[in-house]
Amino acid sequence: MTETTPMQSTTSISKMIKWQQDMKASRRKIGFVPTMGFLHEGHVALIKEAKKNNDCVAVSIFVNPTQFGPGEDYQAYPRDLDADVLLASQAGADIVFCPEVEEMYPTDGGIRIVPGPLAEQLCGASRPGHFDGVLKVVLKLVNIVQPDTVFFGMKDAQQLAIIETFFRDFNCPVTVVRVPTVRELDGLAKSSRNVNLSVQERNEAPAIYNAIQQAVVLVREGVTMEVVKQFVADALMEKTSGAVDYISILTYPQLEEPTDVSKDLIIACAIQFSKARLIDNIIFKREG
Ligand code: AMP
């Protein structure tokens, strides 16, 4: 694909399949970045990473209804397709796939994919069925795009662990690349949902990353996990008006209780603000 080829955009599954078949016919390696749109520098980092190691890059933009539970923010999820198409093109995407819900899910229900124990912790505990919906849409998208490599952000670390396990368990011939979390200058993880924070909540939100950074130091100093989690809870209650959904320290990517000292750890938390639920995490080694 040359620099001058204009980026394509399609809502059609059959056109998307035709594109990837053309790419494969000319032996081009396909990198794929699935997103829910309202793109920001985090998504741009994924697209640029995909561009580095592939001949062409497909980006999907689809706010997937099956991963939202009743009462969650499916309707309020921010959307701006025109801006997304521009940003994806500037970042180096060759095609944007932005299907309608009716095209992706022509019938209600159908087969569910149940991810099991990895999805019972963290966000999976608070959002029952969320990862069933994530796996279903990821499998559909990967079958449509048939990429060589697919790129996911470490901001959604549980999602990444589940998807890696899913592909491995089902021998999906696709490589997963983990991309580090991109942050605002004040440390807040970039997220499409940040736009739904009030001005006050936006000012408070950097406390999340601050607290989990301090927690990493405490774990490395040998402070017990329970005390560290309480420290984070206290900091978040003092410095934000949000409600703490969970604060967990587990092994990563197994998401088990951290008894095995040789394994990497994740400290992860979720905070519910008035109109946005934010998540963040740090993956780290016990020895700093
Ligand atoms: P989303 O559109 O929020 O579903 O995210 C699409 C992809 O972008 C997922 O793989 C996310 O993990 C990734 N992503 C979202 N925010 C960030 C960020 N701040 N840094 C890096 N990757 C991100």
PDB file of C-alpha atoms and ligand atoms in Angstrom:
ATOM      1  CA  MET A   1       0.000   0.000   0.000  1.00  0.00           C
ATOM      2  CA  THR A   2       1.527   3.331  -1.008  1.00  0.00           C
ATOM      3  CA  GLU A   3       1.366   6.478   1.110  1.00  0.00           C
ATOM      4  CA  THR A   4      -0.831   8.187  -1.481  1.00  0.00           C
ATOM      5  CA  THR A   5      -3.620   5.588  -1.555  1.00  0.00           C
ATOM      6  CA  PRO A   6      -6.605   7.243   0.132  1.00  0.00           C
ATOM      7  CA  MET A   7      -8.024   5.441   3.123  1.00  0.00           C
ATOM      8  CA  GLN A   8     -11.193   3.492   2.444  1.00  0.00           C
ATOM      9  CA  SER A   9     -14.184   3.264   4.715  1.00  0.00           C
ATOM     10  CA  THR A  10     -16.986   0.717   4.600  1.00  0.00           C
ATOM     11  CA  THR A  11     -19.994  -0.348   6.629  1.00  0.00           C
ATOM     12  CA  SER A  12     -20.329  -3.586   4.667  1.00  0.00           C
ATOM     13  CA  ILE A  13     -19.067  -6.974   5.880  1.00  0.00           C
ATOM     14  CA  SER A  14     -18.808  -8.285   2.325  1.00  0.00           C
ATOM     15  CA  LYS A  15     -16.731  -5.246   1.229  1.00  0.00           C
ATOM     16  CA  MET A  16     -14.479  -5.710   4.236  1.00  0.00           C
ATOM     17  CA  ILE A  17     -13.977  -9.369   3.328  1.00  0.00           C
ATOM     18  CA  LYS A  18     -13.249  -8.426  -0.300  1.00  0.00           C
ATOM     19  CA  TRP A  19     -10.593  -5.935   0.911  1.00  0.00           C
ATOM     20  CA  GLN A  20      -8.797  -8.475   3.065  1.00  0.00           C
ATOM     21  CA  GLN A  21      -8.959 -11.080   0.285  1.00  0.00           C
ATOM     22  CA  ASP A  22      -7.350  -8.567  -2.097  1.00  0.00           C
ATOM     23  CA  MET A  23      -4.632  -7.824   0.481  1.00  0.00           C
ATOM     24  CA  LYS A  24      -3.955 -11.524   0.976  1.00  0.00           C
ATOM     25  CA  ALA A  25      -3.906 -12.144  -2.789  1.00  0.00           C
ATOM     26  CA  SER A  26      -1.067  -9.628  -3.035  1.00  0.00           C
ATOM     27  CA  ARG A  27       0.643 -11.190   0.016  1.00  0.00           C
ATOM     28  CA  ARG A  28       0.242  -8.146   2.237  1.00  0.00           C
ATOM     29  CA  LYS A  29       0.376  -8.623   5.982  1.00  0.00           C
ATOM     30  CA  ILE A  30      -2.732  -7.230   7.667  1.00  0.00           C
ATOM     31  CA  GLY A  31      -2.615  -5.505  11.060  1.00  0.00           C
ATOM     32  CA  PHE A  32      -5.971  -4.981  12.750  1.00  0.00           C
ATOM     33  CA  VAL A  33      -7.063  -2.529  15.459  1.00  0.00           C
ATOM     34  CA  PRO A  34     -10.578  -3.134  16.798  1.00  0.00           C
ATOM     35  CA  THR A  35     -12.123  -0.101  18.560  1.00  0.00           C
ATOM     36  CA  MET A  36     -15.404   1.354  19.709  1.00  0.00           C
ATOM     37  CA  GLY A  37     -14.505   4.698  18.121  1.00  0.00           C
ATOM     38  CA  PHE A  38     -14.281   8.231  19.508  1.00  0.00           C
ATOM     39  CA  LEU A  39     -10.615   7.772  18.776  1.00  0.00           C
ATOM     40  CA  HIS A  40      -7.841   9.357  20.849  1.00  0.00           C
ATOM     41  CA  GLU A  41      -4.057   9.075  21.122  1.00  0.00           C
ATOM     42  CA  GLY A  42      -4.370   5.626  22.716  1.00  0.00           C
ATOM     43  CA  HIS A  43      -6.053   4.291  19.589  1.00  0.00           C
ATOM     44  CA  VAL A  44      -3.573   6.206  17.432  1.00  0.00           C
ATOM     45  CA  ALA A  45      -0.702   4.424  19.215  1.00  0.00           C
ATOM     46  CA  LEU A  46      -2.275   1.066  18.330  1.00  0.00           C
ATOM     47  CA  ILE A  47      -2.740   2.069  14.672  1.00  0.00           C
ATOM     48  CA  LYS A  48       0.856   3.343  14.419  1.00  0.00           C
ATOM     49  CA  GLU A  49       2.179   0.147  16.019  1.00  0.00           C
ATOM     50  CA  ALA A  50       0.109  -1.881  13.543  1.00  0.00           C
ATOM     51  CA  LYS A  51       1.467   0.160  10.645  1.00  0.00           C
ATOM     52  CA  LYS A  52       5.078  -0.407  11.713  1.00  0.00           C
ATOM     53  CA  ASN A  53       4.958  -4.165  11.348  1.00  0.00           C
ATOM     54  CA  ASN A  54       2.344  -4.756   8.655  1.00  0.00           C
ATOM     55  CA  ASP A  55       1.780  -3.854   5.007  1.00  0.00           C
ATOM     56  CA  CYS A  56      -1.738  -2.591   5.649  1.00  0.00           C
ATOM     57  CA  VAL A  57      -3.934  -1.718   8.626  1.00  0.00           C
ATOM     58  CA  ALA A  58      -7.655  -2.159   9.173  1.00  0.00           C
ATOM     59  CA  VAL A  59      -9.407  -0.303  12.000  1.00  0.00           C
ATOM     60  CA  SER A  60     -12.902  -1.230  13.103  1.00  0.00           C
ATOM     61  CA  ILE A  61     -15.221   1.262  14.745  1.00  0.00           C
ATOM     62  CA  PHE A  62     -18.200  -0.421  16.336  1.00  0.00           C
ATOM     63  CA  VAL A  63     -19.890   0.350  19.642  1.00  0.00           C
ATOM     64  CA  ASN A  64     -20.733  -3.238  20.425  1.00  0.00           C
ATOM     65  CA  PRO A  65     -24.130  -3.496  22.151  1.00  0.00           C
ATOM     66  CA  THR A  66     -23.569  -7.078  23.357  1.00  0.00           C
ATOM     67  CA  GLN A  67     -20.802  -6.005  25.751  1.00  0.00           C
ATOM     68  CA  PHE A  68     -22.984  -3.447  27.552  1.00  0.00           C
ATOM     69  CA  GLY A  69     -25.268  -4.567  30.367  1.00  0.00           C
ATOM     70  CA  PRO A  70     -28.688  -3.150  31.212  1.00  0.00           C
ATOM     71  CA  GLY A  71     -28.332   0.358  32.666  1.00  0.00           C
ATOM     72  CA  GLU A  72     -24.778   0.786  31.318  1.00  0.00           C
ATOM     73  CA  ASP A  73     -23.704   3.606  29.007  1.00  0.00           C
ATOM     74  CA  TYR A  74     -24.377   2.081  25.557  1.00  0.00           C
ATOM     75  CA  GLN A  75     -26.569   5.016  24.474  1.00  0.00           C
ATOM     76  CA  ALA A  76     -24.325   7.642  26.134  1.00  0.00           C
ATOM     77  CA  TYR A  77     -21.095   6.141  24.740  1.00  0.00           C
ATOM     78  CA  PRO A  78     -19.464   8.999  22.770  1.00  0.00           C
ATOM     79  CA  ARG A  79     -19.550   8.723  18.984  1.00  0.00           C
ATOM     80  CA  ASP A  80     -18.048  10.873  16.189  1.00  0.00           C
ATOM     81  CA  LEU A  81     -17.510   8.834  13.055  1.00  0.00           C
ATOM     82  CA  ASP A  82     -16.311  11.718  10.835  1.00  0.00           C
ATOM     83  CA  ALA A  83     -13.572  12.692  13.291  1.00  0.00           C
ATOM     84  CA  ASP A  84     -12.638   9.015  13.720  1.00  0.00           C
ATOM     85  CA  VAL A  85     -12.247   8.456   9.980  1.00  0.00           C
ATOM     86  CA  LEU A  86      -9.963  11.495   9.755  1.00  0.00           C
ATOM     87  CA  LEU A  87      -7.832  10.484  12.741  1.00  0.00           C
ATOM     88  CA  ALA A  88      -7.550   6.855  11.607  1.00  0.00           C
ATOM     89  CA  SER A  89      -6.443   8.025   8.172  1.00  0.00           C
ATOM     90  CA  GLN A  90      -3.853  10.416   9.625  1.00  0.00           C
ATOM     91  CA  ALA A  91      -2.527   7.626  11.879  1.00  0.00           C
ATOM     92  CA  GLY A  92      -1.954   5.399   8.844  1.00  0.00           C
ATOM     93  CA  ALA A  93      -5.035   3.182   8.572  1.00  0.00           C
ATOM     94  CA  ASP A  94      -5.812   1.803   5.119  1.00  0.00           C
ATOM     95  CA  ILE A  95      -9.432   0.933   5.784  1.00  0.00           C
ATOM     96  CA  VAL A  96     -11.997   1.734   8.446  1.00  0.00           C
ATOM     97  CA  PHE A  97     -14.728  -0.837   8.962  1.00  0.00           C
ATOM     98  CA  CYS A  98     -17.738   0.731  10.685  1.00  0.00           C
ATOM     99  CA  PRO A  99     -20.666  -1.676  10.440  1.00  0.00           C
ATOM    100  CA  GLU A 100     -24.216  -0.987  11.641  1.00  0.00           C
ATOM    101  CA  VAL A 101     -25.532  -3.071  14.534  1.00  0.00           C
ATOM    102  CA  GLU A 102     -28.062  -4.744  12.193  1.00  0.00           C
ATOM    103  CA  GLU A 103     -25.276  -5.911   9.898  1.00  0.00           C
ATOM    104  CA  MET A 104     -23.224  -7.378  12.751  1.00  0.00           C
ATOM    105  CA  TYR A 105     -26.173  -8.866  14.631  1.00  0.00           C
ATOM    106  CA  PRO A 106     -28.979  -9.612  12.135  1.00  0.00           C
ATOM    107  CA  THR A 107     -30.659 -11.882  14.679  1.00  0.00           C
ATOM    108  CA  ASP A 108     -31.081 -11.460  18.440  1.00  0.00           C
ATOM    109  CA  GLY A 109     -29.300 -13.911  20.674  1.00  0.00           C
ATOM    110  CA  GLY A 110     -27.525 -16.692  18.822  1.00  0.00           C
ATOM    111  CA  ILE A 111     -24.439 -18.422  20.195  1.00  0.00           C
ATOM    112  CA  ARG A 112     -22.859 -17.055  23.369  1.00  0.00           C
ATOM    113  CA  ILE A 113     -19.181 -17.466  24.198  1.00  0.00           C
ATOM    114  CA  VAL A 114     -18.608 -17.890  27.929  1.00  0.00           C
ATOM    115  CA  PRO A 115     -15.032 -17.040  28.909  1.00  0.00           C
ATOM    116  CA  GLY A 116     -14.899 -18.743  32.336  1.00  0.00           C
ATOM    117  CA  PRO A 117     -12.747 -17.965  35.403  1.00  0.00           C
ATOM    118  CA  LEU A 118     -10.604 -15.193  33.865  1.00  0.00           C
ATOM    119  CA  ALA A 119     -13.801 -13.196  33.382  1.00  0.00           C
ATOM    120  CA  GLU A 120     -15.014 -13.680  36.943  1.00  0.00           C
ATOM    121  CA  GLN A 121     -12.582 -11.141  38.437  1.00  0.00           C
ATOM    122  CA  LEU A 122     -12.269  -7.356  38.122  1.00  0.00           C
ATOM    123  CA  CYS A 123     -14.617  -5.890  35.482  1.00  0.00           C
ATOM    124  CA  GLY A 124     -16.158  -9.299  34.803  1.00  0.00           C
ATOM    125  CA  ALA A 125     -17.427  -9.465  38.392  1.00  0.00           C
ATOM    126  CA  SER A 126     -19.090  -6.030  38.140  1.00  0.00           C
ATOM    127  CA  ARG A 127     -20.264  -6.384  34.548  1.00  0.00           C
ATOM    128  CA  PRO A 128     -21.764  -9.886  34.148  1.00  0.00           C
ATOM    129  CA  GLY A 129     -21.778 -10.970  30.498  1.00  0.00           C
ATOM    130  CA  HIS A 130     -19.470  -8.125  29.423  1.00  0.00           C
ATOM    131  CA  PHE A 131     -16.646 -10.390  28.279  1.00  0.00           C
ATOM    132  CA  ASP A 132     -19.083 -12.812  26.575  1.00  0.00           C
ATOM    133  CA  GLY A 133     -19.994  -9.847  24.363  1.00  0.00           C
ATOM    134  CA  VAL A 134     -16.364  -8.811  23.899  1.00  0.00           C
ATOM    135  CA  LEU A 135     -15.314 -12.297  22.769  1.00  0.00           C
ATOM    136  CA  LYS A 136     -18.248 -12.602  20.401  1.00  0.00           C
ATOM    137  CA  VAL A 137     -17.507  -9.330  18.643  1.00  0.00           C
ATOM    138  CA  VAL A 138     -13.738  -9.943  18.568  1.00  0.00           C
ATOM    139  CA  LEU A 139     -14.250 -13.382  17.008  1.00  0.00           C
ATOM    140  CA  LYS A 140     -16.648 -11.970  14.431  1.00  0.00           C
ATOM    141  CA  LEU A 141     -14.307  -9.092  13.576  1.00  0.00           C
ATOM    142  CA  VAL A 142     -11.240 -11.327  13.346  1.00  0.00           C
ATOM    143  CA  ASN A 143     -13.135 -13.749  11.081  1.00  0.00           C
ATOM    144  CA  ILE A 144     -14.196 -10.862   8.845  1.00  0.00           C
ATOM    145  CA  VAL A 145     -10.800  -9.091   8.708  1.00  0.00           C
ATOM    146  CA  GLN A 146      -8.576 -12.215   8.975  1.00  0.00           C
ATOM    147  CA  PRO A 147      -5.563 -10.230  10.180  1.00  0.00           C
ATOM    148  CA  ASP A 148      -2.079 -11.594  10.729  1.00  0.00           C
ATOM    149  CA  THR A 149      -1.751  -9.488  13.863  1.00  0.00           C
ATOM    150  CA  VAL A 150      -4.286  -7.775  16.095  1.00  0.00           C
ATOM    151  CA  PHE A 151      -3.434  -4.926  18.478  1.00  0.00           C
ATOM    152  CA  PHE A 152      -4.934  -4.384  21.928  1.00  0.00           C
ATOM    153  CA  GLY A 153      -4.229  -1.805  24.626  1.00  0.00           C
ATOM    154  CA  MET A 154      -2.972  -2.734  28.087  1.00  0.00           C
ATOM    155  CA  LYS A 155      -5.396  -0.232  29.584  1.00  0.00           C
ATOM    156  CA  ASP A 156      -7.964  -3.015  29.177  1.00  0.00           C
ATOM    157  CA  ALA A 157      -5.636  -5.583  30.715  1.00  0.00           C
ATOM    158  CA  GLN A 158      -8.314  -8.109  31.661  1.00  0.00           C
ATOM    159  CA  GLN A 159      -9.774  -7.959  28.145  1.00  0.00           C
ATOM    160  CA  LEU A 160      -6.288  -8.570  26.762  1.00  0.00           C
ATOM    161  CA  ALA A 161      -5.668 -11.569  29.043  1.00  0.00           C
ATOM    162  CA  ILE A 162      -9.021 -13.108  28.095  1.00  0.00           C
ATOM    163  CA  ILE A 163      -8.535 -12.544  24.361  1.00  0.00           C
ATOM    164  CA  GLU A 164      -4.992 -13.968  24.405  1.00  0.00           C
ATOM    165  CA  THR A 165      -6.267 -17.058  26.226  1.00  0.00           C
ATOM    166  CA  PHE A 166      -9.256 -17.361  23.877  1.00  0.00           C
ATOM    167  CA  PHE A 167      -7.097 -17.261  20.743  1.00  0.00           C
ATOM    168  CA  ARG A 168      -4.667 -19.756  22.250  1.00  0.00           C
ATOM    169  CA  ASP A 169      -7.407 -22.132  23.447  1.00  0.00           C
ATOM    170  CA  PHE A 170      -9.142 -22.092  20.069  1.00  0.00           C
ATOM    171  CA  ASN A 171      -5.953 -22.119  17.948  1.00  0.00           C
ATOM    172  CA  CYS A 172      -6.909 -18.873  16.204  1.00  0.00           C
ATOM    173  CA  PRO A 173      -4.101 -18.163  13.726  1.00  0.00           C
ATOM    174  CA  VAL A 174      -3.595 -14.556  14.759  1.00  0.00           C
ATOM    175  CA  THR A 175      -0.834 -12.913  16.790  1.00  0.00           C
ATOM    176  CA  VAL A 176      -1.777 -10.514  19.593  1.00  0.00           C
ATOM    177  CA  VAL A 177       0.371  -7.446  20.287  1.00  0.00           C
ATOM    178  CA  ARG A 178       0.015  -5.636  23.628  1.00  0.00           C
ATOM    179  CA  VAL A 179       0.307  -1.841  23.419  1.00  0.00           C
ATOM    180  CA  PRO A 180       1.137   0.181  26.578  1.00  0.00           C
ATOM    181  CA  THR A 181      -1.420   2.604  28.002  1.00  0.00           C
ATOM    182  CA  VAL A 182      -1.240   6.139  26.629  1.00  0.00           C
ATOM    183  CA  ARG A 183      -1.885   8.794  29.288  1.00  0.00           C
ATOM    184  CA  GLU A 184      -2.701  12.469  29.550  1.00  0.00           C
ATOM    185  CA  LEU A 185       0.143  14.654  30.886  1.00  0.00           C
ATOM    186  CA  ASP A 186      -1.387  14.443  34.374  1.00  0.00           C
ATOM    187  CA  GLY A 187      -1.377  10.641  34.265  1.00  0.00           C
ATOM    188  CA  LEU A 188      -5.048   9.973  33.520  1.00  0.00           C
ATOM    189  CA  ALA A 189      -5.342   7.069  31.088  1.00  0.00           C
ATOM    190  CA  LYS A 190      -6.765   8.296  27.798  1.00  0.00           C
ATOM    191  CA  SER A 191     -10.265   6.961  27.314  1.00  0.00           C
ATOM    192  CA  SER A 192     -13.213   7.757  25.079  1.00  0.00           C
ATOM    193  CA  ARG A 193     -15.283   7.930  28.269  1.00  0.00           C
ATOM    194  CA  ASN A 194     -13.204  10.813  29.729  1.00  0.00           C
ATOM    195  CA  VAL A 195     -15.402  13.221  27.764  1.00  0.00           C
ATOM    196  CA  ASN A 196     -18.317  12.178  29.988  1.00  0.00           C
ATOM    197  CA  LEU A 197     -16.537  13.414  33.148  1.00  0.00           C
ATOM    198  CA  SER A 198     -17.671  16.707  34.673  1.00  0.00           C
ATOM    199  CA  VAL A 199     -15.006  19.419  35.013  1.00  0.00           C
ATOM    200  CA  GLN A 200     -14.635  18.582  38.695  1.00  0.00           C
ATOM    201  CA  GLU A 201     -14.390  14.826  38.012  1.00  0.00           C
ATOM    202  CA  ARG A 202     -11.788  15.438  35.293  1.00  0.00           C
ATOM    203  CA  ASN A 203      -9.716  17.374  37.839  1.00  0.00           C
ATOM    204  CA  GLU A 204     -10.025  14.544  40.341  1.00  0.00           C
ATOM    205  CA  ALA A 205      -9.380  11.664  37.937  1.00  0.00           C
ATOM    206  CA  PRO A 206      -5.523  11.802  37.884  1.00  0.00           C
ATOM    207  CA  ALA A 207      -5.727  10.599  41.516  1.00  0.00           C
ATOM    208  CA  ILE A 208      -6.460   7.127  40.141  1.00  0.00           C
ATOM    209  CA  TYR A 209      -3.081   6.633  38.469  1.00  0.00           C
ATOM    210  CA  ASN A 210      -1.348   8.428  41.339  1.00  0.00           C
ATOM    211  CA  ALA A 211      -2.829   6.034  43.880  1.00  0.00           C
ATOM    212  CA  ILE A 212      -1.970   2.872  41.964  1.00  0.00           C
ATOM    213  CA  GLN A 213       1.579   4.124  41.315  1.00  0.00           C
ATOM    214  CA  GLN A 214       2.022   4.580  45.060  1.00  0.00           C
ATOM    215  CA  ALA A 215       0.498   1.146  45.610  1.00  0.00           C
ATOM    216  CA  VAL A 216       3.189  -0.439  43.427  1.00  0.00           C
ATOM    217  CA  VAL A 217       5.867   1.140  45.647  1.00  0.00           C
ATOM    218  CA  LEU A 218       4.142  -0.181  48.775  1.00  0.00           C
ATOM    219  CA  VAL A 219       3.843  -3.737  47.403  1.00  0.00           C
ATOM    220  CA  ARG A 220       7.552  -3.682  46.561  1.00  0.00           C
ATOM    221  CA  GLU A 221       8.313  -2.515  50.088  1.00  0.00           C
ATOM    222  CA  GLY A 222       6.545  -5.615  51.372  1.00  0.00           C
ATOM    223  CA  VAL A 223       3.327  -4.017  52.636  1.00  0.00           C
ATOM    224  CA  THR A 224       0.527  -6.613  52.655  1.00  0.00           C
ATOM    225  CA  MET A 225      -1.925  -6.634  49.769  1.00  0.00           C
ATOM    226  CA  GLU A 226      -4.894  -5.895  52.015  1.00  0.00           C
ATOM    227  CA  VAL A 227      -3.203  -2.808  53.472  1.00  0.00           C
ATOM    228  CA  VAL A 228      -2.183  -1.610  49.998  1.00  0.00           C
ATOM    229  CA  LYS A 229      -5.722  -2.005  48.669  1.00  0.00           C
ATOM    230  CA  GLN A 230      -7.094  -0.093  51.647  1.00  0.00           C
ATOM    231  CA  PHE A 231      -4.524   2.645  51.026  1.00  0.00           C
ATOM    232  CA  VAL A 232      -5.754   3.008  47.430  1.00  0.00           C
ATOM    233  CA  ALA A 233      -9.404   2.961  48.517  1.00  0.00           C
ATOM    234  CA  ASP A 234      -8.748   5.685  51.100  1.00  0.00           C
ATOM    235  CA  ALA A 235      -6.841   7.831  48.578  1.00  0.00           C
ATOM    236  CA  LEU A 236      -9.613   7.526  45.987  1.00  0.00           C
ATOM    237  CA  MET A 237     -12.337   8.274  48.509  1.00  0.00           C
ATOM    238  CA  GLU A 238     -10.457  11.310  49.762  1.00  0.00           C
ATOM    239  CA  LYS A 239      -9.444  12.725  46.368  1.00  0.00           C
ATOM    240  CA  THR A 240     -12.371  11.859  44.108  1.00  0.00           C
ATOM    241  CA  SER A 241     -16.146  12.059  44.227  1.00  0.00           C
ATOM    242  CA  GLY A 242     -16.410   8.742  42.370  1.00  0.00           C
ATOM    243  CA  ALA A 243     -17.520   5.447  43.895  1.00  0.00           C
ATOM    244  CA  VAL A 244     -14.853   2.752  44.002  1.00  0.00           C
ATOM    245  CA  ASP A 245     -16.118  -0.314  42.149  1.00  0.00           C
ATOM    246  CA  TYR A 246     -13.078  -2.521  42.831  1.00  0.00           C
ATOM    247  CA  ILE A 247      -9.392  -2.389  43.708  1.00  0.00           C
ATOM    248  CA  SER A 248      -7.619  -5.695  43.112  1.00  0.00           C
ATOM    249  CA  ILE A 249      -4.091  -7.014  43.130  1.00  0.00           C
ATOM    250  CA  LEU A 250      -3.742 -10.273  41.217  1.00  0.00           C
ATOM    251  CA  THR A 251      -1.172 -12.164  39.176  1.00  0.00           C
ATOM    252  CA  TYR A 252      -1.061 -11.204  35.501  1.00  0.00           C
ATOM    253  CA  PRO A 253      -2.155 -12.577  33.078  1.00  0.00           C
ATOM    254  CA  GLN A 254      -3.547 -15.464  35.151  1.00  0.00           C
ATOM    255  CA  LEU A 255      -5.650 -13.140  37.376  1.00  0.00           C
ATOM    256  CA  GLU A 256      -5.117 -15.337  40.421  1.00  0.00           C
ATOM    257  CA  GLU A 257      -4.519 -14.430  44.058  1.00  0.00           C
ATOM    258  CA  PRO A 258      -0.897 -13.229  44.319  1.00  0.00           C
ATOM    259  CA  THR A 259       0.560 -16.086  46.346  1.00  0.00           C
ATOM    260  CA  ASP A 260       3.191 -17.064  43.764  1.00  0.00           C
ATOM    261  CA  VAL A 261       5.909 -14.426  44.261  1.00  0.00           C
ATOM    262  CA  SER A 262       7.557 -15.160  40.904  1.00  0.00           C
ATOM    263  CA  LYS A 263       4.579 -13.998  38.820  1.00  0.00           C
ATOM    264  CA  ASP A 264       3.915 -10.511  37.446  1.00  0.00           C
ATOM    265  CA  LEU A 265       1.220  -8.613  39.286  1.00  0.00           C
ATOM    266  CA  ILE A 266      -1.560  -6.301  38.222  1.00  0.00           C
ATOM    267  CA  ILE A 267      -3.087  -3.631  40.390  1.00  0.00           C
ATOM    268  CA  ALA A 268      -6.366  -2.695  38.788  1.00  0.00           C
ATOM    269  CA  CYS A 269      -9.231  -0.475  39.800  1.00  0.00           C
ATOM    270  CA  ALA A 270     -12.543   0.826  38.530  1.00  0.00           C
ATOM    271  CA  ILE A 271     -14.230   4.019  39.672  1.00  0.00           C
ATOM    272  CA  GLN A 272     -17.792   5.000  38.847  1.00  0.00           C
ATOM    273  CA  PHE A 273     -18.185   8.738  38.310  1.00  0.00           C
ATOM    274  CA  SER A 274     -21.580  10.336  37.634  1.00  0.00           C
ATOM    275  CA  LYS A 275     -21.621   9.525  33.900  1.00  0.00           C
ATOM    276  CA  ALA A 276     -18.413   7.573  33.295  1.00  0.00           C
ATOM    277  CA  ARG A 277     -16.898   4.428  34.746  1.00  0.00           C
ATOM    278  CA  LEU A 278     -13.103   4.625  34.487  1.00  0.00           C
ATOM    279  CA  ILE A 279     -10.628   1.764  34.773  1.00  0.00           C
ATOM    280  CA  ASP A 280      -6.874   1.788  35.124  1.00  0.00           C
ATOM    281  CA  ASN A 281      -4.095  -0.617  35.997  1.00  0.00           C
ATOM    282  CA  ILE A 282      -0.354  -1.110  36.329  1.00  0.00           C
ATOM    283  CA  ILE A 283       1.305  -4.430  35.551  1.00  0.00           C
ATOM    284  CA  PHE A 284       4.536  -4.827  37.471  1.00  0.00           C
ATOM    285  CA  LYS A 285       7.128  -7.166  38.901  1.00  0.00           C
ATOM    286  CA  ARG A 286       7.232  -7.564  42.660  1.00  0.00           C
ATOM    287  CA  GLU A 287      10.936  -6.773  42.661  1.00  0.00           C
ATOM    288  CA  GLY A 288      11.251  -3.160  41.476  1.00  0.00           C
TER     289      GLY A 288
HETATM  290  P1  AMP B   1     -12.001   1.051  22.962  1.00  0.00           P
HETATM  291  O1  AMP B   1     -12.330   1.853  21.754  1.00  0.00           O
HETATM  292  O2  AMP B   1     -11.995   1.849  24.228  1.00  0.00           O
HETATM  293  O3  AMP B   1     -12.808  -0.219  23.051  1.00  0.00           O
HETATM  294  O4  AMP B   1     -10.508   0.599  22.794  1.00  0.00           O
HETATM  295  C1  AMP B   1     -10.048  -0.015  21.613  1.00  0.00           C
HETATM  296  C2  AMP B   1      -8.639  -0.471  21.838  1.00  0.00           C
HETATM  297  O5  AMP B   1      -7.835   0.649  22.192  1.00  0.00           O
HETATM  298  C3  AMP B   1      -8.523  -1.478  22.994  1.00  0.00           C
HETATM  299  O6  AMP B   1      -7.549  -2.449  22.648  1.00  0.00           O
HETATM  300  C4  AMP B   1      -8.075  -0.620  24.134  1.00  0.00           C
HETATM  301  O7  AMP B   1      -7.351  -1.325  25.117  1.00  0.00           O
HETATM  302  C5  AMP B   1      -7.179   0.376  23.416  1.00  0.00           C
HETATM  303  N1  AMP B   1      -7.030   1.584  24.214  1.00  0.00           N
HETATM  304  C6  AMP B   1      -8.009   2.354  24.748  1.00  0.00           C
HETATM  305  N2  AMP B   1      -7.477   3.369  25.471  1.00  0.00           N
HETATM  306  C7  AMP B   1      -6.134   3.236  25.401  1.00  0.00           C
HETATM  307  C8  AMP B   1      -5.025   3.955  25.933  1.00  0.00           C
HETATM  308  N3  AMP B   1      -5.195   5.017  26.703  1.00  0.00           N
HETATM  309  N4  AMP B   1      -3.783   3.525  25.650  1.00  0.00           N
HETATM  310  C9  AMP B   1      -3.590   2.434  24.862  1.00  0.00           C
HETATM  311  N5  AMP B   1      -4.589   1.699  24.316  1.00  0.00           N
HETATM  312  C10 AMP B   1      -5.849   2.095  24.591  1.00  0.00           C
END
